[in-house]
Amino acid sequence: MEDQATKLRRLVEDKTGQQGQEEDNSHMELQPAGEDSRTRVIAITSGKGGVGKTNLTVNLAIALGLEGQRVLVIDADLGMANVDVVLGSLSKHHLLNLLEDDTELSDVLIHGPYGVDYISGGSGIEKAKAFSSSDRKRLMQKLAGCGQLADIILVDTGAGLGKNVMDFILAADEVLLVTTPEPTALTDAYAVMKAYSMYASNKNIKLVVNRIYDEAESREVVAKLQQTSQKFLKMPIECAGYIFEDRNVMGAVRKQRPFLATKPDTLASKCVRAMAKSLVYGGDMVVKRGWKGFLQQIFNFSRK
Ligand SMILES: Nc1ncnc2c1ncn2[C@@H]1O[C@H](COP(=O)(O)OP(=O)(O)OP(=O)(O)O)[C@@H](O)[C@H]1O
Ligand SMILES: [Mg+2]
């Protein structure tokens, strides 16, 4: 069995081999899961922008892959093409193209570098609710296939309380709420917790504290938000993990390479690996609505 370092090296080599080549998705080799398998849909969100969602999403996808999970990333930060940027990739197709008769899921599903499979949101999802019912149905039918292709779908949302962001976090089975220890980020994170506590039917939200200098700082942030949540929202909120402030993150962003693939031993990488392990093996298991439930909610279909 290959060890983790070998796997990472292979991911990096894949990327190197790919540079300069035309994007080609014809080699998609995702194995369909069994009919009744349920996919975990995890939305990654934040109150304040720029706190590390996209970096977490992409690196977590790689880390979950190393744990044997089949992962699919959906870039739902509309119009920003964030995932493309962090991966140093460029997607020609996005979600909206699925409305075209001759475009199938395999056309918009990018087999990205470092083994990250993803769909670029473009502006497709944003407009979804303005589409006709037949358009929405077509989108949903084509997207439903994602549930068979992945064990975990990570949805990178925009920041804040906009309608689209709320739609995503309310439709997902689980939410990772990213914050930094800054007071403004905490206030904005609390605003998301409040909205979530009001509208989510099944509450499953966990904190990720990013850019900490020591573990005590993370504990302090978590305790503060937990106490406030318990007192004012009567909602428990756990901590999914923390990530240290790490200059290799910025270095990786500049080079457009995920830090976990290029600097597997850096602190941030270790934190994301630990988070992936705890998401896969640890803690409470949740009752999931799965990918179809997520789509039904996003596209306003009533559940039957
Ligand atoms: N752990 C970290 N250590 C150091 N710098 C970090 C860390 N996490 C994030 N950053 C910095 O913060 C920047 C923003 O990160 P990222 O793009 O992932 O945030 P975001 O929440 O997705 O932003 P947006 O709301 O604009 O989508 C990165 O480019 C990087 O420079
Ligand atoms: Mg982002």
Coordinates of C-alpha atoms and ligand atoms in Angstrom, one line a residue:
M1 CA 0.0 0.0 0.0
E2 CA 1.4 3.4 -0.8
D3 CA 2.0 5.7 2.1
Q4 CA 0.6 9.2 2.4
A5 CA 3.8 10.9 1.3
T6 CA 3.8 8.8 -1.9
K7 CA 0.1 9.7 -2.5
L8 CA 0.9 13.4 -2.1
R9 CA 3.9 13.2 -4.4
R10 CA 1.8 11.5 -7.0
L11 CA -0.8 14.3 -6.8
V12 CA 1.9 16.9 -7.3
E13 CA 3.3 14.9 -10.2
D14 CA -0.1 14.6 -11.8
K15 CA -0.3 18.4 -11.7
T16 CA 3.2 18.9 -13.1
G17 CA 2.4 16.4 -15.9
Q18 CA -0.8 18.3 -16.7
Q19 CA 0.8 21.7 -17.1
G20 CA 0.6 23.1 -20.6
Q21 CA -1.9 20.5 -21.7
E22 CA -5.3 21.1 -23.0
E23 CA -8.0 20.5 -20.4
D24 CA -9.5 17.1 -21.1
N25 CA -12.3 15.6 -19.1
S26 CA -12.7 12.6 -21.3
H27 CA -10.6 10.6 -18.8
M28 CA -13.0 11.1 -15.9
E29 CA -12.8 7.8 -14.0
L30 CA -15.0 8.4 -11.0
Q31 CA -16.5 5.2 -9.9
P32 CA -20.3 5.3 -9.4
A33 CA -21.3 4.2 -5.9
G34 CA -24.2 1.8 -5.2
E35 CA -27.7 2.9 -5.8
D36 CA -28.6 3.6 -2.2
S37 CA -25.4 5.2 -1.0
R38 CA -25.9 8.5 0.6
T39 CA -23.6 11.4 0.1
R40 CA -22.6 13.8 2.8
V41 CA -23.1 17.4 1.7
I42 CA -20.9 19.8 3.7
A43 CA -21.3 23.6 3.1
I44 CA -18.2 25.7 4.0
T45 CA -19.2 29.2 4.9
S46 CA -18.3 32.3 6.9
G47 CA -19.8 35.5 8.1
K48 CA -16.9 37.7 7.0
G49 CA -15.2 37.3 3.7
G50 CA -11.5 36.4 3.2
V51 CA -11.2 34.2 6.3
G52 CA -10.0 31.1 4.4
K53 CA -13.1 29.2 3.1
T54 CA -11.8 28.4 -0.3
N55 CA -8.4 27.3 0.9
L56 CA -10.0 25.1 3.4
T57 CA -12.4 23.6 0.8
V58 CA -9.7 22.7 -1.7
N59 CA -7.2 21.4 0.9
L60 CA -9.9 19.5 2.8
A61 CA -10.9 17.9 -0.5
I62 CA -7.4 16.7 -0.9
A63 CA -7.1 15.5 2.7
L64 CA -10.4 13.7 2.5
G65 CA -9.2 12.0 -0.7
L66 CA -6.2 10.8 1.2
E67 CA -8.6 9.2 3.7
G68 CA -10.1 7.2 0.8
Q69 CA -13.2 9.4 0.4
R70 CA -14.5 10.3 -3.1
V71 CA -14.9 14.0 -2.9
L72 CA -16.5 16.5 -5.2
V73 CA -16.1 20.3 -4.7
I74 CA -18.8 22.7 -5.9
D75 CA -17.7 26.3 -6.2
A76 CA -20.8 28.1 -5.2
D77 CA -19.1 31.4 -4.5
L78 CA -20.9 32.9 -7.4
G79 CA -19.0 34.8 -10.0
M80 CA -15.7 34.5 -8.1
A81 CA -14.1 31.3 -9.6
N82 CA -12.2 30.9 -6.3
V83 CA -11.6 27.2 -6.6
D84 CA -10.0 27.6 -10.0
V85 CA -7.7 30.2 -8.6
V86 CA -6.5 28.2 -5.6
L87 CA -6.0 25.1 -7.9
G88 CA -4.3 27.1 -10.6
S89 CA -6.8 25.6 -13.0
L90 CA -9.2 27.1 -15.5
S91 CA -12.6 25.6 -16.1
K92 CA -14.2 26.2 -19.5
H93 CA -17.6 24.9 -18.4
H94 CA -19.7 25.6 -15.4
L95 CA -23.0 24.7 -13.9
L96 CA -25.1 26.9 -16.1
N97 CA -23.9 25.0 -19.2
L98 CA -26.0 22.0 -17.9
L99 CA -29.1 23.9 -19.2
E100 CA -27.8 23.2 -22.7
D101 CA -29.3 20.0 -24.1
D102 CA -26.0 18.6 -25.3
T103 CA -24.1 19.3 -22.0
E104 CA -23.9 16.5 -19.5
L105 CA -22.6 16.3 -16.0
S106 CA -19.3 14.9 -17.2
D107 CA -18.8 18.0 -19.3
V108 CA -19.0 20.4 -16.4
L109 CA -17.3 18.2 -13.9
I110 CA -13.6 19.1 -13.9
H111 CA -11.1 16.5 -13.1
G112 CA -8.8 19.2 -11.6
P113 CA -5.2 19.1 -10.6
Y114 CA -4.1 17.3 -7.3
G115 CA -7.0 14.9 -7.8
V116 CA -9.6 17.5 -7.0
D117 CA -12.9 17.0 -8.9
Y118 CA -15.0 20.1 -9.0
I119 CA -17.8 22.0 -10.6
S120 CA -17.4 25.7 -11.1
G121 CA -20.5 27.5 -10.1
G122 CA -20.2 30.4 -12.4
S123 CA -23.4 32.4 -12.1
G124 CA -25.5 29.3 -12.6
I125 CA -26.8 28.7 -9.2
E126 CA -27.4 32.3 -8.5
K127 CA -30.0 32.4 -11.3
A128 CA -31.4 29.0 -10.6
K129 CA -34.6 30.2 -8.9
A130 CA -35.4 32.5 -11.7
F131 CA -35.3 29.6 -14.2
S132 CA -38.4 28.0 -15.5
S133 CA -39.6 24.9 -13.8
S134 CA -38.4 22.8 -16.7
D135 CA -35.0 24.4 -16.6
R136 CA -34.7 23.7 -12.9
K137 CA -35.8 20.2 -13.4
R138 CA -33.2 19.6 -16.1
L139 CA -30.4 21.1 -13.9
M140 CA -31.5 19.0 -11.0
Q141 CA -31.7 15.8 -13.0
K142 CA -28.3 16.3 -14.4
L143 CA -26.8 17.3 -11.0
A144 CA -28.4 14.4 -9.2
G145 CA -25.7 12.2 -10.7
C146 CA -23.1 13.9 -8.4
G147 CA -24.6 11.9 -5.5
Q148 CA -23.5 8.7 -7.2
L149 CA -20.0 10.0 -7.9
A150 CA -19.0 11.2 -4.4
D151 CA -19.0 10.2 -0.8
I152 CA -18.6 13.8 0.3
I153 CA -19.6 17.0 -1.6
L154 CA -18.0 20.1 -0.3
V155 CA -19.8 23.3 -1.2
D156 CA -17.7 26.5 -1.0
T157 CA -20.2 29.3 -0.5
G158 CA -19.8 33.0 -0.5
A159 CA -19.5 34.9 2.8
G160 CA -22.4 36.6 4.7
L161 CA -26.1 36.3 4.9
G162 CA -27.1 36.7 1.3
K163 CA -30.0 34.7 0.1
N164 CA -27.8 32.4 -2.0
V165 CA -25.4 31.6 0.8
M166 CA -28.3 30.9 3.2
D167 CA -29.9 28.6 0.6
F168 CA -26.8 26.6 0.4
I169 CA -26.1 26.3 4.1
L170 CA -29.8 25.5 4.9
A171 CA -29.8 22.8 2.2
A172 CA -26.6 21.1 3.3
D173 CA -26.5 18.3 5.8
E174 CA -23.6 19.9 7.7
V175 CA -22.1 23.3 7.8
L176 CA -18.5 24.3 8.6
L177 CA -18.5 27.9 9.7
V178 CA -15.0 29.4 9.2
T179 CA -13.9 32.3 11.3
T180 CA -10.6 33.9 12.4
P181 CA -10.1 35.2 16.0
E182 CA -10.6 38.8 14.9
P183 CA -13.6 40.5 16.6
T184 CA -15.2 41.5 13.3
A185 CA -15.0 37.9 12.0
L186 CA -16.5 36.7 15.3
T187 CA -19.4 39.1 15.1
D188 CA -20.1 38.1 11.5
A189 CA -19.9 34.4 12.4
Y190 CA -22.4 34.9 15.1
A191 CA -24.8 36.6 12.6
V192 CA -24.6 33.4 10.5
M193 CA -25.2 31.2 13.6
K194 CA -28.2 33.3 14.5
A195 CA -29.8 33.0 11.0
Y196 CA -28.9 29.3 10.9
S197 CA -30.5 28.7 14.3
M198 CA -33.7 30.4 13.1
Y199 CA -34.1 28.7 9.7
A200 CA -32.3 25.4 9.7
S201 CA -34.6 22.4 10.3
N202 CA -31.8 20.0 11.3
K203 CA -29.0 21.9 13.0
N204 CA -25.6 20.7 12.4
I205 CA -23.0 23.5 12.3
K206 CA -19.4 23.3 13.4
L207 CA -16.8 26.0 13.8
V208 CA -13.4 26.1 12.1
V209 CA -11.1 28.6 13.6
N210 CA -8.5 29.7 11.1
R211 CA -5.3 31.8 11.5
I212 CA -4.7 31.1 15.1
Y213 CA -1.3 31.5 16.8
D214 CA -1.8 28.9 19.5
E215 CA -4.4 26.3 20.5
A216 CA -5.4 28.4 23.5
E217 CA -6.6 31.1 21.1
S218 CA -8.8 28.6 19.3
R219 CA -10.2 27.3 22.6
E220 CA -11.0 30.9 23.6
V221 CA -12.8 31.7 20.3
V222 CA -14.8 28.4 20.5
A223 CA -15.8 28.9 24.1
K224 CA -16.9 32.5 23.4
L225 CA -19.1 31.5 20.5
Q226 CA -20.4 28.4 22.2
Q227 CA -21.5 30.4 25.3
T228 CA -23.2 33.0 23.2
S229 CA -24.9 30.4 21.1
Q230 CA -26.1 28.5 24.0
K231 CA -27.3 31.5 25.9
F232 CA -29.0 33.5 23.1
L233 CA -29.7 30.9 20.4
K234 CA -30.1 27.7 22.5
M235 CA -28.1 26.0 19.8
P236 CA -25.1 23.8 20.5
I237 CA -22.1 24.4 18.2
E238 CA -19.0 22.1 18.2
C239 CA -15.6 22.8 16.9
A240 CA -14.5 20.8 13.8
G241 CA -10.9 22.0 14.1
Y242 CA -8.5 24.9 13.8
I243 CA -5.8 26.0 11.4
F244 CA -2.6 27.8 12.5
E245 CA -1.5 31.0 10.9
D246 CA 1.0 29.7 8.4
R247 CA 3.0 31.7 5.8
N248 CA 3.1 28.7 3.6
V249 CA -0.7 29.3 3.0
M250 CA 0.0 32.7 1.4
G251 CA 3.0 31.2 -0.5
A252 CA 0.8 28.5 -1.9
V253 CA -2.0 30.9 -2.9
R254 CA 0.5 33.0 -4.7
K255 CA 1.8 30.0 -6.6
Q256 CA -1.8 28.8 -7.1
R257 CA -1.0 25.4 -5.6
P258 CA -2.9 23.9 -2.6
F259 CA -0.6 24.0 0.4
L260 CA -1.5 20.4 1.4
A261 CA -0.1 19.1 -1.9
T262 CA 3.0 21.2 -2.0
K263 CA 3.8 21.6 1.7
P264 CA 2.3 18.5 3.3
D265 CA 4.3 18.9 6.5
T266 CA 3.5 22.5 7.1
L267 CA 1.3 23.3 10.2
A268 CA -1.8 24.3 8.1
S269 CA -1.6 21.0 6.3
K270 CA -1.4 19.0 9.5
C271 CA -4.4 20.8 10.8
V272 CA -6.4 20.1 7.7
R273 CA -5.4 16.4 7.7
A274 CA -6.5 16.2 11.3
M275 CA -9.8 17.9 10.5
A276 CA -10.4 15.4 7.6
K277 CA -9.8 12.5 9.9
S278 CA -12.2 13.7 12.5
L279 CA -14.8 14.4 9.9
V280 CA -14.5 10.9 8.5
Y281 CA -13.8 8.8 11.6
G282 CA -14.7 10.8 14.6
G283 CA -17.7 12.2 16.4
D284 CA -21.3 12.1 15.9
M285 CA -22.8 10.6 12.8
V286 CA -25.5 12.7 11.3
V287 CA -28.8 12.0 9.7
K288 CA -28.3 13.2 6.1
R289 CA -30.6 14.5 3.6
G290 CA -28.0 13.7 1.0
W291 CA -27.3 15.3 -2.4
K292 CA -30.9 14.9 -3.7
G293 CA -32.3 16.6 -0.7
F294 CA -29.8 19.4 -1.1
L295 CA -30.8 19.9 -4.7
Q296 CA -34.5 19.7 -4.0
Q297 CA -34.1 22.5 -1.5
I298 CA -31.9 24.7 -3.7
F299 CA -34.2 24.3 -6.7
N300 CA -37.4 24.7 -4.7
F301 CA -38.7 21.3 -5.3
S302 CA -41.0 20.0 -2.6
R303 CA -39.8 16.7 -1.0
K304 CA -42.0 13.7 -1.7
Ligands
LIG1 N1 -4.1 29.7 7.9 C1 -3.7 30.7 7.2 N2 -2.5 31.3 7.4 C2 -2.1 32.4 6.7 N3 -2.8 33.0 5.7 C3 -4.0 32.5 5.5 C4 -4.5 31.3 6.2 N4 -5.8 31.1 5.7 C5 -6.1 32.0 4.8 N5 -5.0 32.8 4.6 C6 -4.9 34.0 3.7 O1 -6.2 34.5 3.5 C7 -6.5 34.6 2.1 C8 -7.9 34.4 1.8 O2 -8.2 33.0 1.9 P1 -9.5 32.4 1.1 O3 -9.5 32.9 -0.3 O4 -9.4 30.9 1.3 O5 -10.7 33.0 1.9 P2 -12.2 33.0 1.5 O6 -12.9 33.0 2.8 O7 -12.5 32.0 0.6 O8 -12.4 34.4 0.9 P3 -13.7 35.0 0.1 O9 -14.7 35.3 1.1 O10 -13.2 36.2 -0.7 O11 -14.2 33.9 -0.8 C9 -5.5 33.7 1.5 O12 -5.2 34.1 0.2 C10 -4.3 33.7 2.4 O13 -3.5 34.7 2.0
MG2 MG -13.5 32.0 -1.3

